[in-house]
Short mmCIF file of C-alpha atoms and ligand atoms in Angstrom, two decimals:
data_model
loop_
_atom_site.label_atom_id
_atom_site.label_comp_id
_atom_site.label_asym_id
_atom_site.label_seq_id
_atom_site.Cartn_x
_atom_site.Cartn_y
_atom_site.Cartn_z
CA UNK A 1 111.23 78.75 108.21
CA UNK A 2 114.06 77.04 105.81
CA UNK A 3 116.66 75.48 106.69
CA UNK A 4 119.32 78.09 106.07
CA UNK A 5 117.45 80.51 108.00
CA UNK A 6 117.88 77.81 110.92
CA UNK A 7 121.87 77.72 110.02
CA UNK A 8 121.91 81.11 110.16
CA UNK A 9 120.42 82.16 113.52
CA UNK A 10 124.40 81.03 114.76
CA UNK A 11 123.49 77.63 116.82
CA UNK A 12 124.71 74.99 117.41
CA UNK A 13 122.74 71.51 116.87
CA UNK A 14 122.65 68.26 118.64
CA UNK A 15 119.99 66.76 115.66
CA UNK A 16 118.57 64.34 117.43
CA UNK A 17 116.64 66.21 119.36
CA UNK A 18 115.39 68.76 117.27
CA UNK A 19 112.09 68.10 115.74
CA UNK A 20 110.97 70.72 113.07
CA UNK A 21 108.13 69.77 110.72
CA UNK A 22 108.09 69.64 107.12
CA UNK A 23 105.46 71.22 105.26
CA UNK A 24 106.00 73.19 101.89
CA UNK A 25 108.94 71.89 99.99
CA UNK A 26 109.94 74.86 96.99
CA UNK A 27 112.69 74.60 94.56
CA UNK A 28 114.50 71.61 97.05
CA UNK A 29 113.87 73.58 100.18
CA UNK A 30 112.51 72.37 102.73
CA UNK A 31 110.13 74.74 105.02
CA UNK A 32 109.68 74.63 108.16
CA UNK A 33 106.59 76.04 109.42
CA UNK A 34 107.12 74.93 113.53
CA UNK A 35 110.03 73.22 115.32
CA UNK A 36 111.08 72.98 118.42
CA UNK A 37 113.62 72.04 121.10
CA UNK A 38 113.34 69.27 124.32
CA UNK A 39 109.40 69.96 123.88
CA UNK A 40 109.79 73.94 123.78
CA UNK A 41 108.00 74.89 120.89
CA UNK A 42 109.96 78.06 118.81
CA UNK A 43 108.82 79.52 116.14
CA UNK A 44 110.23 82.20 113.69
CA UNK A 45 113.52 81.23 114.90
CA UNK A 46 113.21 82.21 119.03
CA UNK A 47 112.45 80.74 121.77
CA UNK A 48 109.37 80.52 123.27
CA UNK A 49 110.23 79.87 126.38
CA UNK A 50 111.32 82.49 128.86
CA UNK A 51 115.57 81.12 128.99
CA UNK A 52 116.81 79.34 126.11
CA UNK A 53 118.32 76.87 127.54
CA UNK A 54 122.34 76.91 127.28
CA UNK A 55 124.37 75.66 125.64
CA UNK A 56 121.94 75.28 123.34
CA UNK A 57 122.00 71.35 121.85
CA UNK A 58 119.01 69.79 119.67
CA UNK A 59 118.79 67.83 117.11
CA UNK A 60 115.95 66.67 114.12
CA UNK A 61 113.84 64.27 113.44
CA UNK A 62 111.64 64.23 110.42
CA UNK A 63 108.58 63.73 111.45
CA UNK A 64 105.93 64.48 107.49
CA UNK A 65 107.52 65.00 104.73
CA UNK A 66 105.00 66.44 102.06
CA UNK A 67 106.08 65.44 98.57
CA UNK A 68 106.65 67.51 96.26
CA UNK A 69 103.89 69.09 93.58
CA UNK A 70 104.65 69.26 90.53
CA UNK A 71 106.28 72.72 89.31
CA UNK A 72 104.23 74.73 87.41
CA UNK A 73 105.46 75.62 83.95
CA UNK A 74 105.13 79.38 84.37
CA UNK A 75 105.93 78.96 88.83
CA UNK A 76 105.78 82.93 88.77
CA UNK A 77 102.81 83.80 87.32
CA UNK A 78 100.01 84.37 89.52
CA UNK A 79 96.64 84.96 88.29
CA UNK A 80 95.75 88.47 89.45
CA UNK A 81 92.30 89.27 88.03
CA UNK A 82 90.83 92.79 88.03
CA UNK A 83 87.82 93.78 86.01
CA UNK A 84 87.79 97.42 84.08
CA UNK A 85 84.74 99.80 84.02
CA UNK A 86 84.21 103.34 80.90
CA UNK A 87 82.49 104.03 78.72
CA UNK A 88 82.83 106.94 76.72
CA UNK A 89 79.85 108.47 74.15
CA UNK A 90 81.45 109.54 71.17
CA UNK A 91 79.81 110.03 67.87
CA UNK A 92 80.66 106.73 65.93
CA UNK A 93 80.18 106.35 62.43
CA UNK A 94 80.34 102.10 62.18
CA UNK A 95 79.83 100.79 65.48
CA UNK A 96 80.17 97.20 63.70
CA UNK A 97 83.61 97.91 62.69
CA UNK A 98 84.16 98.63 66.71
CA UNK A 99 82.30 96.19 67.63
CA UNK A 100 84.38 94.08 65.71
CA UNK A 101 88.00 95.15 66.67
CA UNK A 102 86.39 95.48 70.71
CA UNK A 103 85.66 90.85 69.68
CA UNK A 104 89.20 90.56 68.63
CA UNK A 105 90.97 92.36 70.82
CA UNK A 106 89.02 90.83 73.87
CA UNK A 107 89.18 87.03 72.13
CA UNK A 108 93.00 88.06 71.91
CA UNK A 109 93.96 87.84 75.04
CA UNK A 110 90.99 85.30 76.62
CA UNK A 111 89.22 88.31 78.36
CA UNK A 112 85.30 87.62 79.12
CA UNK A 113 83.35 91.05 79.85
CA UNK A 114 80.53 92.75 78.44
CA UNK A 115 81.31 96.16 75.88
CA UNK A 116 77.51 97.92 74.23
CA UNK A 117 78.61 100.06 70.59
CA UNK A 118 76.66 102.03 69.45
CA UNK A 119 76.31 105.27 66.63
CA UNK A 120 76.57 107.42 70.52
CA UNK A 121 79.80 105.71 71.63
CA UNK A 122 81.07 102.66 73.47
CA UNK A 123 79.82 101.02 77.50
CA UNK A 124 81.96 98.26 78.63
CA UNK A 125 82.79 95.76 81.87
CA UNK A 126 85.85 93.89 80.80
CA UNK A 127 87.51 91.25 83.17
CA UNK A 128 90.41 88.99 82.79
CA UNK A 129 94.38 88.76 84.23
CA UNK A 130 95.83 91.59 84.94
CA UNK A 131 98.69 91.98 82.73
CA UNK A 132 95.92 91.27 80.20
CA UNK A 133 93.95 93.71 80.96
CA UNK A 134 96.18 95.92 80.84
CA UNK A 135 96.35 95.21 77.03
CA UNK A 136 93.41 95.61 76.58
CA UNK A 137 92.96 98.98 78.01
CA UNK A 138 96.02 100.01 75.91
CA UNK A 139 94.93 98.54 72.92
CA UNK A 140 91.28 100.92 72.93
CA UNK A 141 93.08 103.25 74.19
CA UNK A 142 94.89 103.43 70.45
CA UNK A 143 91.58 104.46 68.95
CA UNK A 144 91.62 108.12 69.00
CA UNK A 145 87.91 108.88 70.41
CA UNK A 146 88.80 105.68 73.60
CA UNK A 147 91.88 107.88 73.97
CA UNK A 148 91.00 109.80 76.89
CA UNK A 149 88.72 107.21 78.48
CA UNK A 150 88.50 107.16 81.84
CA UNK A 151 89.20 103.66 82.87
CA UNK A 152 87.83 102.64 86.57
CA UNK A 153 89.93 99.79 87.95
CA UNK A 154 89.03 97.24 90.73
CA UNK A 155 89.83 93.98 91.69
CA UNK A 156 88.26 90.50 90.13
CA UNK A 157 87.75 87.07 92.30
CA UNK A 158 88.72 85.30 88.95
CA UNK A 159 86.15 84.24 86.46
CA UNK A 160 84.06 87.52 87.01
CA UNK A 161 81.75 86.82 83.86
CA UNK A 162 80.46 83.85 82.55
CA UNK A 163 81.22 85.40 78.60
CA UNK A 164 82.51 87.50 76.48
CA UNK A 165 79.65 89.75 74.56
CA UNK A 166 80.50 92.34 72.04
CA UNK A 167 76.99 93.65 70.79
CA UNK A 168 75.93 96.33 68.51
CA UNK A 169 72.50 98.00 70.55
CA UNK A 170 70.74 101.11 69.31
CA UNK A 171 72.17 102.12 72.97
CA UNK A 172 74.68 101.95 74.77
CA UNK A 173 72.91 102.78 77.93
CA UNK A 174 68.96 101.40 77.07
CA UNK A 175 66.49 103.98 77.90
CA UNK A 176 64.20 103.38 75.37
CA UNK A 177 64.85 106.42 73.29
CA UNK A 178 67.97 106.18 70.42
CA UNK A 179 66.99 109.11 68.93
CA UNK A 180 66.85 111.71 71.44
CA UNK A 181 70.52 111.13 72.72
CA UNK A 182 72.66 113.21 71.20
CA UNK A 183 76.20 113.41 70.86
CA UNK A 184 79.49 115.26 69.83
CA UNK A 185 82.87 114.44 70.17
CA UNK A 186 83.02 116.21 74.15
CA UNK A 187 79.93 113.49 75.06
CA UNK A 188 76.49 113.73 75.08
CA UNK A 189 74.60 117.40 74.34
CA UNK A 190 73.22 118.80 77.08
CA UNK A 191 73.79 116.60 79.95
CA UNK A 192 73.40 117.91 83.90
CA UNK A 193 76.62 120.02 85.16
CA UNK A 194 79.25 117.31 86.27
CA UNK A 195 80.04 117.22 90.00
CA UNK A 196 83.77 115.73 90.98
CA UNK A 197 82.95 114.02 94.85
CA UNK A 198 84.21 117.08 95.65
CA UNK A 199 82.36 119.16 93.89
CA UNK A 200 79.40 117.56 95.33
CA UNK A 201 80.34 118.07 98.94
CA UNK A 202 81.07 121.61 98.38
CA UNK A 203 76.79 121.86 96.49
CA UNK A 204 75.78 120.17 100.03
CA UNK A 205 77.81 122.64 101.80
CA UNK A 206 76.08 125.62 100.20
CA UNK A 207 72.75 124.43 99.56
CA UNK A 208 72.16 122.19 102.03
CA UNK A 209 68.29 119.95 102.32
CA UNK A 210 67.92 122.04 99.17
CA UNK A 211 69.97 119.00 96.87
CA UNK A 212 67.61 116.30 96.02
CA UNK A 213 69.91 112.95 94.66
CA UNK A 214 68.09 110.97 92.53
CA UNK A 215 69.08 107.51 92.22
CA UNK A 216 69.35 106.77 88.48
CA UNK A 217 70.08 103.02 88.72
CA UNK A 218 67.09 100.03 89.02
CA UNK A 219 65.51 99.62 92.64
CA UNK A 220 67.09 96.41 93.25
CA UNK A 221 70.18 98.02 93.67
CA UNK A 222 69.56 100.16 95.75
CA UNK A 223 68.34 98.32 98.45
CA UNK A 224 71.91 97.07 99.17
CA UNK A 225 73.17 100.92 99.00
CA UNK A 226 71.75 104.39 98.26
CA UNK A 227 72.85 108.31 99.05
CA UNK A 228 72.07 109.43 102.86
CA UNK A 229 68.43 111.01 101.31
CA UNK A 230 68.29 109.76 98.09
CA UNK A 231 64.94 109.42 96.39
CA UNK A 232 65.26 105.65 94.37
CA UNK A 233 62.90 105.54 91.81
CA UNK A 234 60.56 101.84 91.76
CA UNK A 235 62.43 101.26 88.20
CA UNK A 236 62.54 97.46 87.25
CA UNK A 237 65.05 98.80 84.26
CA UNK A 238 66.85 101.73 82.98
CA UNK A 239 63.64 102.01 80.43
CA UNK A 240 61.30 103.31 83.04
CA UNK A 241 62.54 106.39 83.37
CA UNK A 242 61.37 108.14 80.66
CA UNK A 243 57.88 107.69 82.39
CA UNK A 244 58.38 107.83 85.88
CA UNK A 245 60.00 111.61 84.33
CA UNK A 246 56.50 112.83 82.09
CA UNK A 247 54.65 110.60 85.00
CA UNK A 248 54.34 114.51 87.05
CA UNK A 249 55.77 112.08 89.68
CA UNK A 250 58.70 114.74 90.71
CA UNK A 251 57.65 117.06 89.17
CA UNK A 252 58.01 119.05 92.08
CA UNK A 253 61.95 119.25 92.22
CA UNK A 254 62.08 121.12 88.08
CA UNK A 255 63.54 123.71 90.37
CA UNK A 256 65.06 121.85 93.22
CA UNK A 257 69.50 121.22 92.18
CA UNK A 258 68.98 117.78 91.77
CA UNK A 259 72.38 115.36 91.86
CA UNK A 260 71.88 112.17 89.54
CA UNK A 261 73.92 109.26 90.56
CA UNK A 262 74.08 105.83 89.11
CA UNK A 263 77.39 102.88 89.40
CA UNK A 264 80.13 104.93 86.55
CA UNK A 265 78.22 107.30 85.39
CA UNK A 266 77.65 106.14 81.87
CA UNK A 267 73.67 105.38 82.96
CA UNK A 268 73.89 109.79 84.69
CA UNK A 269 74.52 110.87 81.09
CA UNK A 270 71.40 110.42 79.54
CA UNK A 271 69.59 110.28 82.00
CA UNK A 272 70.33 114.07 82.89
CA UNK A 273 69.85 115.52 79.44
CA UNK A 274 67.12 113.62 79.72
CA UNK A 275 65.44 115.37 82.39
CA UNK A 276 66.89 118.84 81.50
CA UNK A 277 64.81 117.87 77.89
CA UNK A 278 61.73 117.80 80.38
CA UNK A 279 61.43 120.95 81.99
CA UNK A 280 64.54 120.60 84.94
CA UNK A 281 66.43 123.43 85.58
CA UNK A 282 68.87 122.67 87.94
CA UNK A 283 70.59 119.15 87.31
CA UNK A 284 73.95 117.42 88.65
CA UNK A 285 75.55 114.29 87.55
CA UNK A 286 78.10 112.65 90.05
CA UNK A 287 81.11 112.42 87.65
CA UNK A 288 82.16 108.74 87.89
CA UNK A 289 79.24 107.69 89.75
CA UNK A 290 79.15 105.83 92.84
CA UNK A 291 82.65 103.86 92.14
CA UNK A 292 84.95 107.00 92.04
CA UNK A 293 83.28 108.57 95.36
CA UNK A 294 83.24 105.66 97.03
CA UNK A 295 87.27 105.58 96.13
CA UNK A 296 87.88 109.27 96.99
CA UNK A 297 85.36 109.14 100.24
CA UNK A 298 84.90 105.13 100.99
CA UNK A 299 82.06 104.88 103.86
CA UNK A 300 83.10 108.08 105.79
CA UNK A 301 80.81 110.31 103.21
CA UNK A 302 77.21 110.22 102.34
CA UNK A 303 77.06 107.35 101.00
CA UNK A 304 75.77 104.38 103.20
CA UNK A 305 76.00 100.40 102.24
CA UNK A 306 77.22 98.43 98.60
CA UNK A 307 77.48 99.24 95.60
CA UNK A 308 75.52 96.37 93.25
CA UNK A 309 78.14 95.66 90.41
CA UNK A 310 77.05 93.29 87.06
CA UNK A 311 79.46 90.65 87.67
CA UNK A 312 80.68 87.14 90.00
CA UNK A 313 80.75 90.19 92.52
CA UNK A 314 77.61 90.86 92.63
CA UNK A 315 77.98 93.52 95.51
CA UNK A 316 81.71 95.26 96.21
CA UNK A 317 81.93 97.38 99.56
CA UNK A 318 84.62 101.35 100.17
CA UNK A 319 86.09 100.37 104.60
CA UNK A 320 83.55 99.22 106.37
CA UNK A 321 80.10 99.97 105.82
CA UNK A 322 77.16 99.38 107.60
CA UNK A 323 74.96 96.57 106.15
CA UNK A 324 71.65 98.61 105.08
CA UNK A 325 70.07 95.48 102.82
CA UNK A 326 67.48 93.40 104.51
CA UNK A 327 66.79 89.53 103.31
CA UNK A 328 63.71 89.82 101.42
CA UNK A 329 62.91 86.79 103.63
CA UNK A 330 63.43 86.80 106.77
CA UNK A 331 64.69 90.75 107.28
CA UNK A 332 68.51 89.20 108.49
CA UNK A 333 70.64 92.46 107.47
CA UNK A 334 72.67 91.96 104.72
CA UNK A 335 74.43 92.71 101.16
CA UNK A 336 73.82 89.91 99.50
CA UNK A 337 72.02 89.71 96.10
CA UNK A 338 70.55 86.40 94.29
CA UNK A 339 68.47 85.55 91.63
CA UNK A 340 65.70 84.33 93.89
CA UNK A 341 63.27 83.34 92.56
CA UNK A 342 64.02 82.20 89.53
CA UNK A 343 66.88 80.55 89.91
CA UNK A 344 68.28 80.63 86.03
CA UNK A 345 66.39 83.65 85.99
CA UNK A 346 65.93 87.69 85.99
CA UNK A 347 64.96 88.18 89.39
CA UNK A 348 67.17 89.32 91.96
CA UNK A 349 66.52 89.90 95.70
CA UNK A 350 68.34 90.83 98.58
CA UNK A 351 68.75 87.49 100.24
CA UNK A 352 71.02 86.20 103.28
CA UNK A 353 72.70 82.67 102.44
CA UNK A 354 70.29 80.61 104.85
CA UNK A 355 67.32 81.78 103.72
CA UNK A 356 68.50 81.03 99.54
CA UNK A 357 71.91 79.56 99.55
CA UNK A 358 74.86 79.33 97.67
CA UNK A 359 73.93 77.46 94.27
CA UNK A 360 70.18 76.67 95.58
ZN1 ZN B 1 67.64 85.09 105.44
#
């Protein structure tokens, strides 16, 4: 409450009896958190006592004055951290030129994240303040092949990525089979049928328990969230999928309706094509991945738990899901993924704060 608000309440004041606590000072206006009259606490101009003393005669005495903080040179700028996730499969004849351009755009805007470019397309996760991220998206769409990219926005927490890396690789997702993947201007050739979140539900309605879900991510990611009843392969990296498909382990599903899913859909574009190449005949992929499904159905659909993400947040939630992860040390339910046991390393584990404290 500010002094001007106090006056606008239309009361008459005896300035000797009103006590208010000054908590802030903005542009020379004193704002008041609490004030009291004759020992009665009053907040937001409403006396707490049942009867307002009549006539109201109050006074004020300053109890505390907080020093005025130096003004920020840009007082209206409040950092709003945002993260964008997108990929485009399209033939890129000169990936190095795309890499240089993307690097320059991100660097000039002060953005961080991870961008992988190959002759098959681009896969990017970029974070920063909303204004700069919007500029990045606009610049990226100026390249004709990226114009219709499906950009997935989410809230960051600030400093979500330690650095900016923009690299050219043989594949934008590393299945280890760059020569097998064929890409044209419509995307990956021969991939699984795309299903929107609603179309996925239609498929389930029509074919029920026949439908199998295949988690297209690394096993650790599925520990904290997955589709109900999904097959979760025991894979450490995306490279392990080719071996899995050729192991015979999933051969009983070769003619069953099988839906692959991953975080944003990029891995399933390739995985579903590799499955078709290996004799799986009824393959679907969840378009837009868990991200789009979660935006559509939150925790009211077939998804359970949290979504692992590749940035400082480590995981995100849709609605208020049931916690399905279990601490690797003590078994307590948790969705917390940490670097463990190697504190600098890559080995990730689901672990509670008590067993593996932050910063340990
Ligand atoms: Zn624990």
